[in-house]
Amino acid sequence: MTVESTAARKPRRSAGSKAGTTGTERTTRTTARKAAEPELVQLLTPEGKRVKNAKNAEYAKYVAGITPEELRGLYRDMVLTRRFDAEATALQRQGELGLWASLLGQEAAQIGSGRALRDDDYVFPTYREHGVAWCRGVDPTNLLGMFRGVNNGGWDPNGNNFHLYTIVIGSQTLHATGYAMGVAKDGADSAVIAYFGDGASSQGDVAESFTFSAVYNAPVVFFCQNNQWAISEPTEKQTRVPLYQRAQGYGFPGVRVDGNDVLACLAVTRWALDRARDGEGPTLVEAYTYRMGAHTTSDDPTKYRADEEREAWEAKDPILRLRRHLEASNHTDEGFFAELEAESEALGRRVREAVRAMPDPDRFAIFEHVYADGHALVDEERAQFAAYQASFATEAESGFAAGSGDN
Amino acid sequence: MAETVTSKNLALAKAINESLRRALEEDPKVLIMGEDVGKLGGVFRVTDGLQKDFGESRVIDTPLAESGIVGTAIGLALRGYRPVVEIQFDGFVFPAYDQIVTQLAKMHARSLGKVKLPVVVRIPYGGGIGAVEHHSESPEALFAHVSGLKIVSPSNASDAYWMMQQAIQSDDPVIFFEPKRRYWDKGEVNPEAIPGPLHRAQVVREGTDLTLVAYGPMVKLCQEVAAAAAEEGKNLEILDLRSVSPLDFDAIQTSVEKTRRLVVVHEAPVFFGSGAEIAARITERCFYHLEAPVLRVGGYHAPYPPARLEEEYLPGLDRVLDAVDRALAY
């Protein structure tokens, strides 16, 4: 046994005895969390103070010239995204949506990375990237169609270079990699960003996308939002090393950023996108953040996580943090917040009305776009379906339908 | 030019090679991807010489990761490319099955037609070459059950050439099953005589007494069966389906209305196989024409056996002739 490995084992034992636990599982988890924290790139503390140090300098220069107006813009994006998300959660509770995957707590990771992108960059999201969609100019009401059950997508992916939400965990990282390989073949200098979570990091597709992107030097940024929980499973059930360190084994850089710090997320993503544009290949960004709500509205986090954990993360709230910074820097006045509040309410109202007004799709939509070139079986079944539907009209016309007879 | 004889006698594998070459020449967006497809030219040499002539950016040796091959092909298709990917053997497609079924097949519909996925997945399939396990399977029914995919399989060199052209030109994903035991069978290929559409079945032998339906590797067997039956005075019709999805039920119906008897032959297990679908639909369509139940000949509900037993497992001349006799006995 080497000196290093002995040293690595010691604190594990003492951490266990301090915490008063007897099992080894609890001890290793504590150690993993402690080891994880100091690696963060942070530019704004939870108190809203700018952080300047040698470690952050490489990234800080990417936001060195940020104006008060841009800071207010980031704040506005986060507030409106949170308001939209809250409205969607409420609409699910009211039975207007079948399901909702909330992004509460992840606004900084999404707005910071989303605002780092150029229009010609391409985004491959999971199903929780409502803030990134907002940055891409996708109308938020379009995100709700699949959750209401009127479609499986809801927007033209090429309209905003924002791919459809992907439900199967991690699949989109390969699509992003392939797309980025195409970008490189085209000789374009745009970049591609793939979003995924800590749970997805366990999927083979994510590992394969790391391999392919490294081998082909694809201009792709892997943006992992480590929100600590994959439904009920903590990050420790996915990995025994900090996630950003995975990149090293594939031959490209990984960096862990404070995912609740919008400035740091903006800076680090810009840095990673720059690398992609310059032909330096993929980067893994791990945004260390927290999902404050449930995984989806079907989930019940009270069954698997402690209140204290959420409370600890609430103190690191991304929106509050930037507000403190804006106020301390005299970048805003009361009028700004009041106007934003009014804008939020208007957005909530618009979303609410849009969802309730969403028509059910035409019943023949079942058979639309199954194939680009057409397919005999689809044609046959559409005709059968039409005949079946028409049989009701025939009954009504001949007076058999209830309430339509002369007598 | 007009007097030039353009028809060539090519092995089926070479016909696919020439078809891929033509696609690479005609469309700069066509890419070949897969394990060993570059320098080696594929384990069956189907892509032989293509990387040498078109370069590593068009004919791409990939990492050994099937999900990655199909998943990145999807991304390339979204960027406007037309990838033709090779899965080395039938049994190796399953790591990519998720990408094929949940992503490749559905994305066009999910986007309401806004994105197209012109990806061809080439799979050498079937047995009869004495291979080890996972190298001899016929999983076409597992794909045919999934909407959004087209499933085709040529049985001869000419179809191999032309169906590959049509598969690459299709805006839909096509799973292209190549009958590996027929790779070395030669046939005439005319690169100028454009054939019928990809989904159209073909009568390869006219007959009156019974219809044999097959595709891919079993078409040749059915021709041998028909020749043997002819010696006994039985006149069998053979229909080469060419496409499993869509499936040309009209052609089968036309034939069955003439012969009144149907035997379906495929290598895949009979249970829940493409023969079951054909039997059910033809029973619906031709109930009053049929003189006998639709019979099926295929693999058993057992893992593909070791090579020394595959001749027992695979439909052979005698097993098909036996089914023909049973159908004619009604």
XYZ file of C-alpha atoms in Angstrom:
737
model
C 0.000 0.000 0.000
C 1.369 3.393 -0.922
C 1.543 6.374 1.364
C -1.016 8.146 -0.783
C -3.605 5.434 -0.549
C -3.176 5.188 3.205
C -3.678 8.905 3.492
C -6.780 8.676 1.370
C -8.318 6.080 3.629
C -7.708 7.827 6.938
C -10.139 10.745 6.728
C -12.807 8.343 5.561
C -12.688 6.591 8.923
C -12.529 9.759 10.969
C -15.355 11.389 8.998
C -17.455 8.371 9.841
C -16.737 8.468 13.533
C -17.352 12.214 13.729
C -20.716 11.855 12.083
C -21.478 9.074 14.534
C -22.389 6.630 11.810
C -21.488 2.998 11.888
C -21.900 1.875 8.286
C -19.278 2.503 5.643
C -21.764 3.718 3.021
C -22.597 6.871 4.923
C -18.948 7.617 5.563
C -17.850 7.387 1.958
C -20.701 9.614 0.848
C -19.688 12.333 3.274
C -16.137 12.149 2.038
C -17.195 12.327 -1.594
C -19.173 15.509 -0.932
C -16.353 17.130 1.015
C -13.835 16.305 -1.668
C -16.134 17.757 -4.298
C -16.709 21.255 -2.973
C -13.347 23.051 -3.285
C -13.061 22.498 -7.028
C -15.701 25.060 -8.028
C -15.038 27.977 -10.315
C -16.940 30.803 -8.695
C -17.107 34.479 -9.674
C -19.948 35.569 -7.421
C -20.354 34.409 -3.820
C -23.753 33.586 -2.375
C -23.568 37.029 -0.729
C -23.229 38.602 -4.146
C -19.567 39.550 -3.907
C -17.244 39.219 -6.908
C -14.544 36.619 -6.434
C -11.126 37.354 -7.867
C -8.327 34.865 -7.571
C -5.670 33.231 -9.677
C -7.705 30.075 -10.226
C -10.653 31.984 -11.671
C -8.661 34.447 -13.752
C -8.674 32.331 -16.897
C -12.465 32.277 -16.895
C -13.124 35.705 -15.358
C -11.700 37.421 -18.405
C -14.663 36.108 -20.403
C -16.985 38.352 -18.389
C -14.504 41.133 -17.640
C -16.336 43.635 -19.806
C -19.848 42.747 -18.728
C -22.045 45.839 -18.448
C -24.662 46.630 -15.794
C -27.279 46.298 -18.507
C -26.093 42.781 -19.346
C -26.152 41.856 -15.666
C -29.704 43.116 -15.408
C -30.495 41.071 -18.506
C -29.220 37.892 -16.859
C -31.246 38.703 -13.758
C -34.357 39.289 -15.858
C -33.836 35.983 -17.698
C -33.558 34.064 -14.443
C -36.581 35.731 -12.839
C -38.793 35.195 -15.877
C -37.646 31.613 -16.292
C -38.432 30.898 -12.656
C -41.825 32.554 -13.038
C -42.576 30.479 -16.121
C -41.501 27.333 -14.313
C -43.689 28.141 -11.308
C -46.647 28.725 -13.587
C -46.115 25.388 -15.318
C -45.887 23.615 -11.955
C -49.155 25.276 -10.901
C -50.791 24.331 -14.181
C -49.839 20.716 -13.609
C -51.391 20.848 -10.144
C -54.544 22.249 -11.719
C -54.702 19.350 -14.133
C -53.799 21.404 -17.200
C -50.491 19.581 -17.746
C -49.936 15.847 -17.397
C -46.444 16.306 -16.037
C -43.873 19.003 -15.449
C -40.120 18.828 -14.933
C -39.200 21.896 -12.908
C -35.873 23.692 -13.258
C -36.214 25.503 -9.912
C -32.711 26.202 -8.624
C -30.977 25.621 -11.935
C -31.672 29.048 -13.458
C -28.071 30.253 -13.274
C -26.651 27.135 -14.935
C -29.128 27.417 -17.791
C -29.172 31.175 -18.311
C -25.416 31.496 -17.877
C -24.660 28.781 -20.405
C -27.561 29.721 -22.682
C -26.460 33.365 -22.922
C -22.939 32.258 -23.807
C -24.199 30.803 -27.087
C -24.225 32.392 -30.514
C -27.278 32.165 -32.756
C -25.531 29.722 -35.070
C -24.599 27.355 -32.244
C -26.824 24.325 -31.823
C -28.361 23.079 -28.574
C -29.297 19.520 -27.658
C -31.328 19.669 -24.428
C -32.799 17.065 -22.092
C -36.369 17.834 -20.988
C -35.571 20.393 -18.287
C -33.779 23.102 -20.267
C -36.569 25.677 -20.091
C -34.078 28.440 -19.310
C -31.876 27.541 -22.258
C -34.969 27.446 -24.487
C -35.774 30.933 -23.226
C -32.304 32.121 -24.236
C -32.774 30.575 -27.692
C -35.989 32.493 -28.259
C -38.269 29.453 -28.192
C -41.643 30.715 -27.017
C -42.116 29.185 -23.563
C -45.666 28.195 -24.335
C -44.285 25.885 -27.035
C -42.444 23.929 -24.342
C -45.719 22.924 -22.755
C -47.321 21.042 -25.626
C -45.605 17.759 -24.860
C -46.352 18.086 -21.150
C -50.000 18.806 -21.904
C -50.077 15.911 -24.325
C -50.958 17.697 -27.533
C -47.655 16.892 -29.284
C -44.265 15.258 -28.747
C -42.169 18.294 -29.538
C -43.756 21.626 -30.154
C -41.212 23.696 -32.032
C -39.110 23.591 -35.173
C -35.625 22.554 -34.005
C -34.031 24.460 -36.856
C -36.009 27.607 -36.143
C -33.869 28.430 -33.113
C -31.103 25.830 -33.361
C -32.675 24.210 -30.317
C -33.357 20.511 -30.706
C -36.475 18.861 -29.326
C -36.428 17.729 -25.710
C -35.059 14.199 -25.331
C -36.663 11.955 -22.753
C -34.384 8.915 -22.975
C -31.527 9.781 -20.656
C -28.320 10.785 -22.380
C -29.299 9.906 -25.981
C -28.942 13.502 -27.127
C -25.252 13.694 -26.249
C -24.546 11.443 -29.233
C -26.774 13.532 -31.499
C -24.857 16.598 -30.372
C -21.558 14.886 -31.078
C -22.644 13.793 -34.552
C -23.972 17.251 -35.290
C -20.679 18.744 -34.132
C -18.783 16.309 -36.370
C -20.896 17.703 -39.221
C -20.104 21.275 -38.198
C -16.403 20.440 -38.339
C -16.810 18.786 -41.755
C -18.588 21.902 -43.018
C -15.663 24.027 -41.877
C -18.021 26.209 -39.840
C -16.876 27.863 -36.629
C -20.112 27.371 -34.739
C -20.280 25.091 -31.728
C -22.697 22.565 -30.277
C -23.767 22.173 -26.674
C -25.276 19.058 -25.119
C -27.116 19.253 -21.820
C -27.466 16.293 -19.512
C -27.615 15.502 -15.827
C -25.569 13.669 -13.232
C -27.762 10.597 -13.673
C -27.137 10.583 -17.417
C -23.413 10.506 -16.777
C -23.863 6.808 -15.981
C -25.356 6.070 -19.400
C -23.299 4.360 -22.043
C -24.367 6.916 -24.630
C -22.709 9.684 -22.646
C -19.499 7.688 -22.413
C -19.679 6.944 -26.140
C -20.270 10.596 -26.942
C -17.138 11.460 -24.942
C -15.190 8.880 -26.941
C -16.471 9.972 -30.345
C -16.090 13.692 -29.664
C -12.529 13.227 -28.449
C -11.523 10.935 -31.318
C -12.967 13.270 -33.968
C -12.118 16.475 -32.088
C -15.745 17.551 -32.387
C -16.666 21.130 -31.434
C -19.060 20.175 -28.672
C -19.485 21.348 -25.109
C -20.916 18.800 -22.700
C -22.822 20.773 -20.104
C -23.677 18.519 -17.184
C -26.013 20.047 -14.647
C -25.176 18.081 -11.556
C -28.284 18.862 -9.547
C -27.305 16.199 -6.992
C -30.253 13.906 -7.563
C -31.369 11.563 -10.348
C -34.939 11.214 -9.125
C -34.188 9.558 -5.758
C -30.602 8.549 -6.430
C -27.826 10.840 -5.236
C -24.796 11.609 -7.371
C -22.839 9.142 -5.238
C -24.877 6.387 -6.872
C -23.577 7.513 -10.258
C -19.919 8.142 -9.634
C -17.078 7.790 -7.184
C -15.088 10.666 -8.631
C -16.173 14.246 -9.265
C -17.953 14.184 -12.609
C -15.846 16.822 -14.338
C -12.800 14.598 -13.806
C -14.282 12.023 -16.164
C -13.167 14.169 -19.105
C -9.517 13.586 -18.319
C -9.811 9.905 -19.157
C -11.120 10.791 -22.602
C -8.416 13.347 -23.280
C -10.232 16.640 -23.004
C -10.596 19.179 -20.213
C -13.311 19.119 -17.587
C -14.151 21.942 -15.258
C -16.532 22.246 -12.345
C -18.331 25.551 -12.098
C -20.610 26.898 -9.392
C -23.896 26.180 -11.106
C -25.732 28.710 -8.974
C -23.429 31.500 -10.123
C -24.715 32.855 -13.410
C -21.556 34.843 -14.100
C -19.303 31.850 -13.622
C -21.545 29.691 -15.816
C -21.492 32.358 -18.525
C -17.713 32.712 -18.331
C -16.868 29.023 -18.260
C -19.280 28.195 -21.087
C -17.832 31.007 -23.214
C -14.389 29.598 -22.557
C -15.484 26.093 -23.551
C -17.279 27.362 -26.679
C -14.173 29.291 -27.648
C -12.134 26.123 -27.429
C -14.641 24.376 -29.677
C -14.583 27.213 -32.214
C -10.797 27.255 -32.213
C -10.670 23.587 -33.164
C -9.568 22.409 -29.737
C -12.366 19.895 -29.439
C -14.781 18.991 -26.672
C -15.006 20.224 -23.104
C -16.956 18.902 -20.170
C -18.493 21.534 -17.923
C -20.004 20.291 -14.707
C -22.343 22.889 -13.288
C -22.566 22.050 -9.604
C -26.093 23.007 -8.671
C -29.238 21.782 -6.985
C -32.699 20.833 -8.081
C -34.752 22.613 -5.428
C -38.023 21.016 -6.377
C -39.016 17.510 -7.308
C -37.574 15.627 -10.284
C -40.973 15.975 -11.907
C -44.418 16.620 -10.510
C -44.777 12.847 -10.099
C -41.872 12.721 -7.677
C -41.840 13.161 -3.893
C -38.402 14.272 -2.683
C -39.508 14.233 0.964
C -39.168 10.449 0.782
C -35.463 10.504 0.055
C -33.802 13.750 1.027
C -33.487 15.877 4.122
C -35.011 19.348 4.516
C -31.689 20.663 5.796
C -30.072 19.882 2.464
C -32.527 22.018 0.554
C -32.244 24.778 3.134
C -28.476 24.804 2.746
C -28.861 25.193 -1.003
C -31.528 27.874 -0.673
C -28.837 30.027 0.873
C -26.981 29.726 -2.437
C -29.985 30.743 -4.531
C -28.846 31.947 -7.955
C -31.372 34.745 -8.290
C -30.921 36.143 -4.792
C -27.176 36.099 -5.293
C -27.277 38.253 -8.414
C -29.827 40.584 -6.853
C -27.494 41.179 -3.938
C -24.705 41.912 -6.358
C -26.816 44.296 -8.433
C -27.984 46.141 -5.352
C -24.540 46.371 -3.802
C -23.156 47.696 -7.078
C -25.957 50.240 -7.479
C -26.809 48.744 -10.840
C -30.562 48.874 -10.263
C -33.277 50.906 -8.654
C -36.653 49.935 -7.252
C -38.250 50.720 -10.600
C -36.299 47.873 -12.229
C -37.584 45.261 -9.803
C -41.140 46.585 -9.930
C -41.181 46.510 -13.714
C -39.753 43.017 -13.730
C -42.381 41.889 -11.255
C -45.089 43.202 -13.553
C -43.443 41.520 -16.534
C -43.322 38.238 -14.600
C -46.978 38.381 -13.806
C -47.797 39.129 -17.425
C -45.726 36.143 -18.524
C -47.489 33.897 -16.022
C -50.854 35.066 -17.277
C -49.866 34.584 -20.901
C -48.625 31.043 -20.241
C -51.757 30.159 -18.286
C -54.061 31.414 -21.000
C -52.035 29.811 -23.772
C -52.115 26.384 -22.136
C -55.831 26.484 -21.505
C -56.420 27.572 -25.081
C -54.275 24.791 -26.578
C -56.499 22.743 -28.839
C -56.343 18.991 -28.860
C -54.590 17.830 -32.004
C -56.567 16.664 -34.991
C -57.219 12.930 -34.546
C -55.608 12.173 -37.886
C -52.341 13.589 -36.538
C -51.645 10.023 -35.359
C -50.796 9.142 -38.944
C -48.931 12.316 -39.890
C -45.174 12.333 -40.391
C -44.636 8.714 -39.400
C -42.541 8.516 -42.571
C -41.133 11.235 -44.786
C -41.678 9.147 -47.928
C -44.946 7.498 -46.933
C -45.676 3.882 -46.004
C -48.399 1.581 -47.274
C -49.361 0.288 -43.829
C -49.795 3.803 -42.433
C -51.975 4.695 -45.437
C -54.062 1.563 -44.934
C -54.558 2.136 -41.225
C -55.377 5.821 -41.767
C -58.095 4.759 -44.216
C -59.451 2.216 -41.708
C -59.458 4.873 -39.010
C -61.255 7.302 -41.321
C -63.881 4.701 -42.162
C -64.384 3.977 -38.478
C -64.770 7.674 -37.702
C -67.122 8.111 -40.632
C -69.314 5.285 -39.349
C -70.387 7.521 -36.462
C -71.454 10.249 -38.873
C -73.441 7.671 -40.826
C -75.208 6.528 -37.658
C -76.023 10.114 -36.764
C -77.368 10.832 -40.225
C -79.568 7.758 -40.187
C -80.961 8.672 -36.800
C -79.384 5.925 -34.694
C -77.268 8.201 -32.554
C -78.683 8.997 -29.124
C -80.888 12.074 -29.054
C -80.905 12.608 -32.770
C -84.057 10.673 -33.672
C -87.359 12.254 -34.645
C -89.326 10.487 -31.956
C -21.936 5.883 -75.098
C -25.273 4.415 -76.003
C -23.716 1.254 -77.418
C -21.637 0.616 -74.310
C -22.627 -2.541 -72.514
C -23.217 -1.278 -68.995
C -24.387 -4.493 -67.394
C -21.828 -6.184 -65.148
C -21.643 -9.573 -63.507
C -21.015 -8.806 -59.836
C -21.021 -10.601 -56.524
C -23.709 -9.243 -54.202
C -21.109 -7.699 -51.858
C -19.371 -6.038 -54.791
C -22.697 -4.714 -56.062
C -23.236 -2.966 -52.724
C -19.678 -1.669 -52.886
C -20.291 -0.170 -56.329
C -23.586 1.277 -55.202
C -21.922 2.960 -52.218
C -19.181 4.238 -54.502
C -21.718 5.772 -56.820
C -23.548 7.421 -53.899
C -20.276 8.857 -52.557
C -19.475 10.218 -56.013
C -22.855 11.740 -56.676
C -23.626 13.305 -53.306
C -20.935 14.936 -51.137
C -23.266 14.605 -48.146
C -23.137 10.798 -48.224
C -20.836 9.334 -45.563
C -19.859 5.757 -44.756
C -19.324 4.976 -41.062
C -18.611 1.874 -39.058
C -16.101 -0.413 -37.436
C -13.307 -1.432 -39.822
C -15.023 0.063 -42.882
C -11.956 2.130 -43.826
C -8.564 0.540 -44.372
C -9.855 -3.008 -44.048
C -12.939 -2.361 -46.164
C -15.210 -4.048 -43.648
C -14.964 -7.612 -42.378
C -16.831 -8.711 -45.538
C -14.930 -6.143 -47.684
C -18.201 -4.507 -48.695
C -16.599 -1.061 -48.337
C -13.299 -2.165 -49.855
C -11.314 0.643 -51.468
C -13.802 3.382 -50.619
C -11.689 5.098 -47.979
C -8.691 5.018 -50.298
C -10.640 6.894 -52.953
C -12.861 9.163 -50.848
C -10.723 9.819 -47.804
C -11.092 9.405 -44.084
C -13.610 12.219 -43.752
C -16.109 10.448 -46.053
C -15.414 6.817 -45.113
C -15.020 6.883 -41.375
C -13.561 4.204 -39.149
C -15.438 4.570 -35.862
C -14.783 3.573 -32.270
C -16.200 0.174 -31.340
C -19.492 1.513 -30.068
C -22.687 0.709 -31.952
C -24.910 3.137 -30.076
C -22.309 5.791 -30.773
C -22.266 4.932 -34.471
C -26.018 5.279 -34.868
C -26.345 8.175 -32.401
C -23.708 10.280 -34.119
C -25.189 9.355 -37.513
C -28.450 10.875 -36.278
C -26.598 14.075 -35.386
C -24.885 14.122 -38.773
C -28.236 13.639 -40.501
C -29.629 16.569 -38.515
C -26.738 18.608 -39.896
C -27.662 17.648 -43.466
C -25.508 14.574 -44.070
C -26.702 11.189 -45.319
C -24.771 8.611 -43.271
C -24.651 4.963 -44.262
C -23.507 3.083 -41.183
C -22.356 -0.494 -40.966
C -23.158 -2.738 -38.030
C -20.570 -5.469 -38.284
C -22.908 -8.391 -37.596
C -26.606 -8.851 -36.819
C -26.109 -9.742 -33.159
C -24.106 -6.570 -32.549
C -26.922 -4.190 -33.428
C -28.515 -4.388 -30.006
C -26.288 -1.837 -28.269
C -27.638 0.526 -30.960
C -31.210 -0.696 -30.683
C -32.168 2.087 -28.290
C -30.868 4.805 -30.612
C -32.599 3.170 -33.587
C -35.944 2.617 -31.893
C -36.323 5.594 -29.571
C -34.497 8.229 -31.612
C -33.915 7.372 -35.272
C -37.404 5.987 -35.839
C -39.335 8.699 -34.007
C -37.623 12.023 -34.584
C -39.320 12.855 -37.873
C -42.751 12.357 -36.330
C -41.859 14.151 -33.095
C -40.736 17.177 -35.057
C -43.993 17.119 -37.063
C -41.936 16.547 -40.182
C -39.501 19.401 -39.561
C -36.435 17.154 -39.464
C -35.570 14.245 -41.711
C -33.356 11.296 -40.827
C -31.886 9.891 -44.038
C -29.752 7.281 -42.282
C -29.090 3.805 -43.681
C -28.121 1.131 -41.163
C -26.456 -1.771 -42.984
C -26.607 -5.093 -41.154
C -25.057 -8.292 -42.569
C -27.536 -10.866 -41.260
C -28.525 -14.500 -41.229
C -26.702 -17.788 -40.949
C -25.189 -20.464 -43.077
C -21.569 -19.375 -42.884
C -20.477 -21.432 -39.883
C -19.932 -18.475 -37.595
C -19.826 -18.270 -33.804
C -22.762 -16.995 -31.782
C -24.244 -13.514 -32.408
C -22.998 -13.684 -36.013
C -25.933 -15.473 -37.665
C -29.195 -13.988 -36.461
C -32.176 -12.544 -38.318
C -33.650 -9.806 -36.140
C -35.706 -8.070 -38.854
C -39.050 -8.565 -37.090
C -37.754 -6.678 -34.060
C -37.261 -3.658 -36.310
C -40.346 -4.120 -38.469
C -42.491 -3.791 -35.344
C -41.248 -0.213 -34.955
C -42.997 2.510 -36.918
C -40.778 5.054 -38.616
C -38.279 2.533 -39.941
C -38.119 0.922 -43.342
C -36.786 -2.630 -43.382
C -35.419 -4.074 -46.613
C -33.328 -7.019 -47.711
C -32.083 -7.738 -51.216
C -31.725 -11.311 -52.441
C -29.527 -10.741 -55.503
C -26.794 -8.488 -56.826
C -29.009 -6.247 -58.939
C -31.389 -5.559 -56.070
C -28.464 -5.060 -53.718
C -27.122 -2.361 -56.030
C -30.394 -0.595 -56.693
C -32.018 -0.978 -53.302
C -28.928 0.589 -51.731
C -29.248 3.546 -54.103
C -32.897 3.904 -53.144
C -32.222 3.461 -49.426
C -29.626 6.242 -49.450
C -31.945 8.539 -51.379
C -34.825 7.891 -48.984
C -35.508 10.627 -46.441
C -36.545 7.923 -43.979
C -34.225 5.730 -41.933
C -33.715 2.385 -43.653
C -32.479 -0.781 -41.965
C -30.701 -2.579 -44.768
C -30.333 -6.282 -44.037
C -27.661 -7.866 -46.214
C -27.853 -11.653 -46.627
C -24.271 -12.439 -45.706
C -24.349 -15.997 -47.024
C -25.213 -14.582 -50.474
C -22.419 -11.983 -50.487
C -20.396 -14.083 -52.920
C -23.280 -14.991 -55.263
C -22.883 -13.315 -58.626
C -25.566 -11.698 -60.729
C -26.119 -9.180 -63.488
C -26.187 -5.541 -62.429
C -27.185 -2.820 -64.844
C -26.383 0.570 -63.307
C -28.588 2.299 -65.855
C -31.757 0.207 -65.769
C -33.720 1.780 -62.954
C -35.843 -0.828 -61.195
C -39.209 -0.574 -59.494
C -39.736 1.147 -56.150
C -38.001 -0.057 -52.996
C -41.137 -1.415 -51.359
C -42.369 -3.459 -54.344
C -42.244 -7.258 -54.185
C -41.139 -9.165 -57.271
C -42.386 -12.382 -58.785
C -39.168 -14.265 -59.458
C -40.852 -17.427 -60.702
C -44.341 -17.744 -62.124
C -46.374 -20.720 -60.931
C -49.901 -21.956 -60.425
C -50.031 -24.445 -57.546
C -48.691 -22.606 -54.501
C -46.970 -19.343 -53.600
C -43.643 -19.300 -51.782
C -42.918 -15.953 -50.124
C -39.363 -15.158 -49.056
C -36.778 -12.397 -48.914
C -33.026 -12.064 -48.598
C -31.140 -15.346 -48.194
C -34.242 -17.557 -48.521
C -35.135 -16.544 -52.067
C -32.394 -18.688 -53.534
C -33.511 -21.620 -51.377
C -37.064 -21.181 -52.642
C -35.789 -21.330 -56.210
C -34.145 -24.655 -55.407
C -37.382 -25.822 -53.788
C -39.400 -24.829 -56.844
C -36.956 -26.675 -59.113
C -37.221 -29.820 -56.981
C -40.999 -29.552 -56.803
C -41.173 -29.104 -60.569
C -39.586 -32.524 -60.955
C -42.572 -33.862 -59.033
C -44.935 -31.990 -61.332
C -45.689 -29.124 -58.910
C -45.633 -25.609 -60.306
C -44.667 -23.126 -57.562
C -44.704 -19.338 -57.734
C -41.993 -17.422 -55.856
C -42.399 -13.927 -54.545
C -39.319 -12.028 -53.370
C -40.642 -9.477 -50.884
C -37.480 -7.306 -50.958
C -39.069 -5.061 -48.331
C -40.346 -6.255 -44.955
C -41.630 -2.794 -43.984
C -43.565 -1.619 -45.849
C -44.696 -5.058 -46.890
C -46.269 -5.544 -50.310
C -49.446 -7.352 -49.289
C -51.084 -6.496 -52.600
C -48.509 -8.572 -54.464
C -48.957 -11.517 -52.090
C -52.721 -11.267 -52.382
C -52.554 -11.242 -56.180
C -50.396 -14.340 -56.145
C -52.455 -16.177 -53.536
C -55.695 -15.457 -55.363
C -54.096 -17.263 -58.282
C -52.403 -20.198 -56.503
C -54.689 -20.453 -53.429
C -51.877 -21.720 -51.239
C -49.132 -19.869 -49.368
C -45.947 -20.907 -47.610
C -43.760 -18.217 -46.017
C -40.065 -18.927 -45.575
C -37.608 -16.948 -43.461
C -34.580 -17.698 -41.305
C -35.839 -15.801 -38.276
C -37.757 -17.662 -35.572
C -41.320 -18.345 -36.698
C -42.856 -17.178 -33.414
C -43.952 -13.520 -33.794
C -41.922 -13.348 -36.994
C -42.714 -11.655 -40.289
C -44.397 -14.878 -41.447
C -46.959 -14.499 -38.671
C -47.884 -11.037 -39.918
C -48.131 -12.267 -43.493
C -50.256 -15.269 -42.501
C -52.646 -13.150 -40.460
C -53.156 -10.479 -43.087
C -53.416 -12.849 -46.005
C -55.975 -14.877 -44.085
C -57.986 -11.674 -43.704
C -57.611 -10.675 -47.310
C -57.883 -14.058 -49.004
C -60.033 -16.141 -46.665
C -62.323 -17.385 -49.415
C -59.489 -18.008 -51.850
C -57.336 -20.129 -49.578
C -57.454 -23.900 -50.007
C -55.059 -24.460 -47.076
C -53.876 -22.602 -43.981
C -50.897 -20.332 -44.527
C -47.834 -22.284 -43.407
C -44.556 -20.912 -42.157
C -41.052 -22.329 -42.271
C -38.328 -20.670 -40.230
C -36.131 -20.819 -37.164
C -37.114 -22.287 -33.822
C -37.847 -20.468 -30.566
C -34.335 -21.196 -29.392
C -31.050 -19.338 -29.451
C -29.302 -19.577 -32.789
C -27.415 -22.864 -32.408
C -23.708 -23.607 -32.697
C -22.536 -23.801 -36.300
C -22.500 -27.606 -36.399
C -26.254 -27.544 -35.805
C -27.298 -24.612 -37.947
C -28.371 -26.748 -40.885
C -30.916 -28.354 -38.529
C -32.136 -24.946 -37.402
C -32.269 -23.143 -40.726
C -35.012 -23.811 -43.252
C -33.573 -26.192 -45.819
C -34.814 -27.805 -49.007
C -36.560 -30.703 -47.292
C -38.300 -28.656 -44.616
C -39.734 -26.263 -47.193
C -40.726 -29.131 -49.511
C -42.457 -30.772 -46.571
C -44.468 -27.612 -45.926
C -45.337 -27.427 -49.627
C -46.593 -31.012 -49.515
C -48.665 -30.335 -46.409
C -50.273 -27.270 -47.987
C -51.027 -29.149 -51.196
C -52.532 -32.059 -49.252
C -55.532 -30.015 -48.034
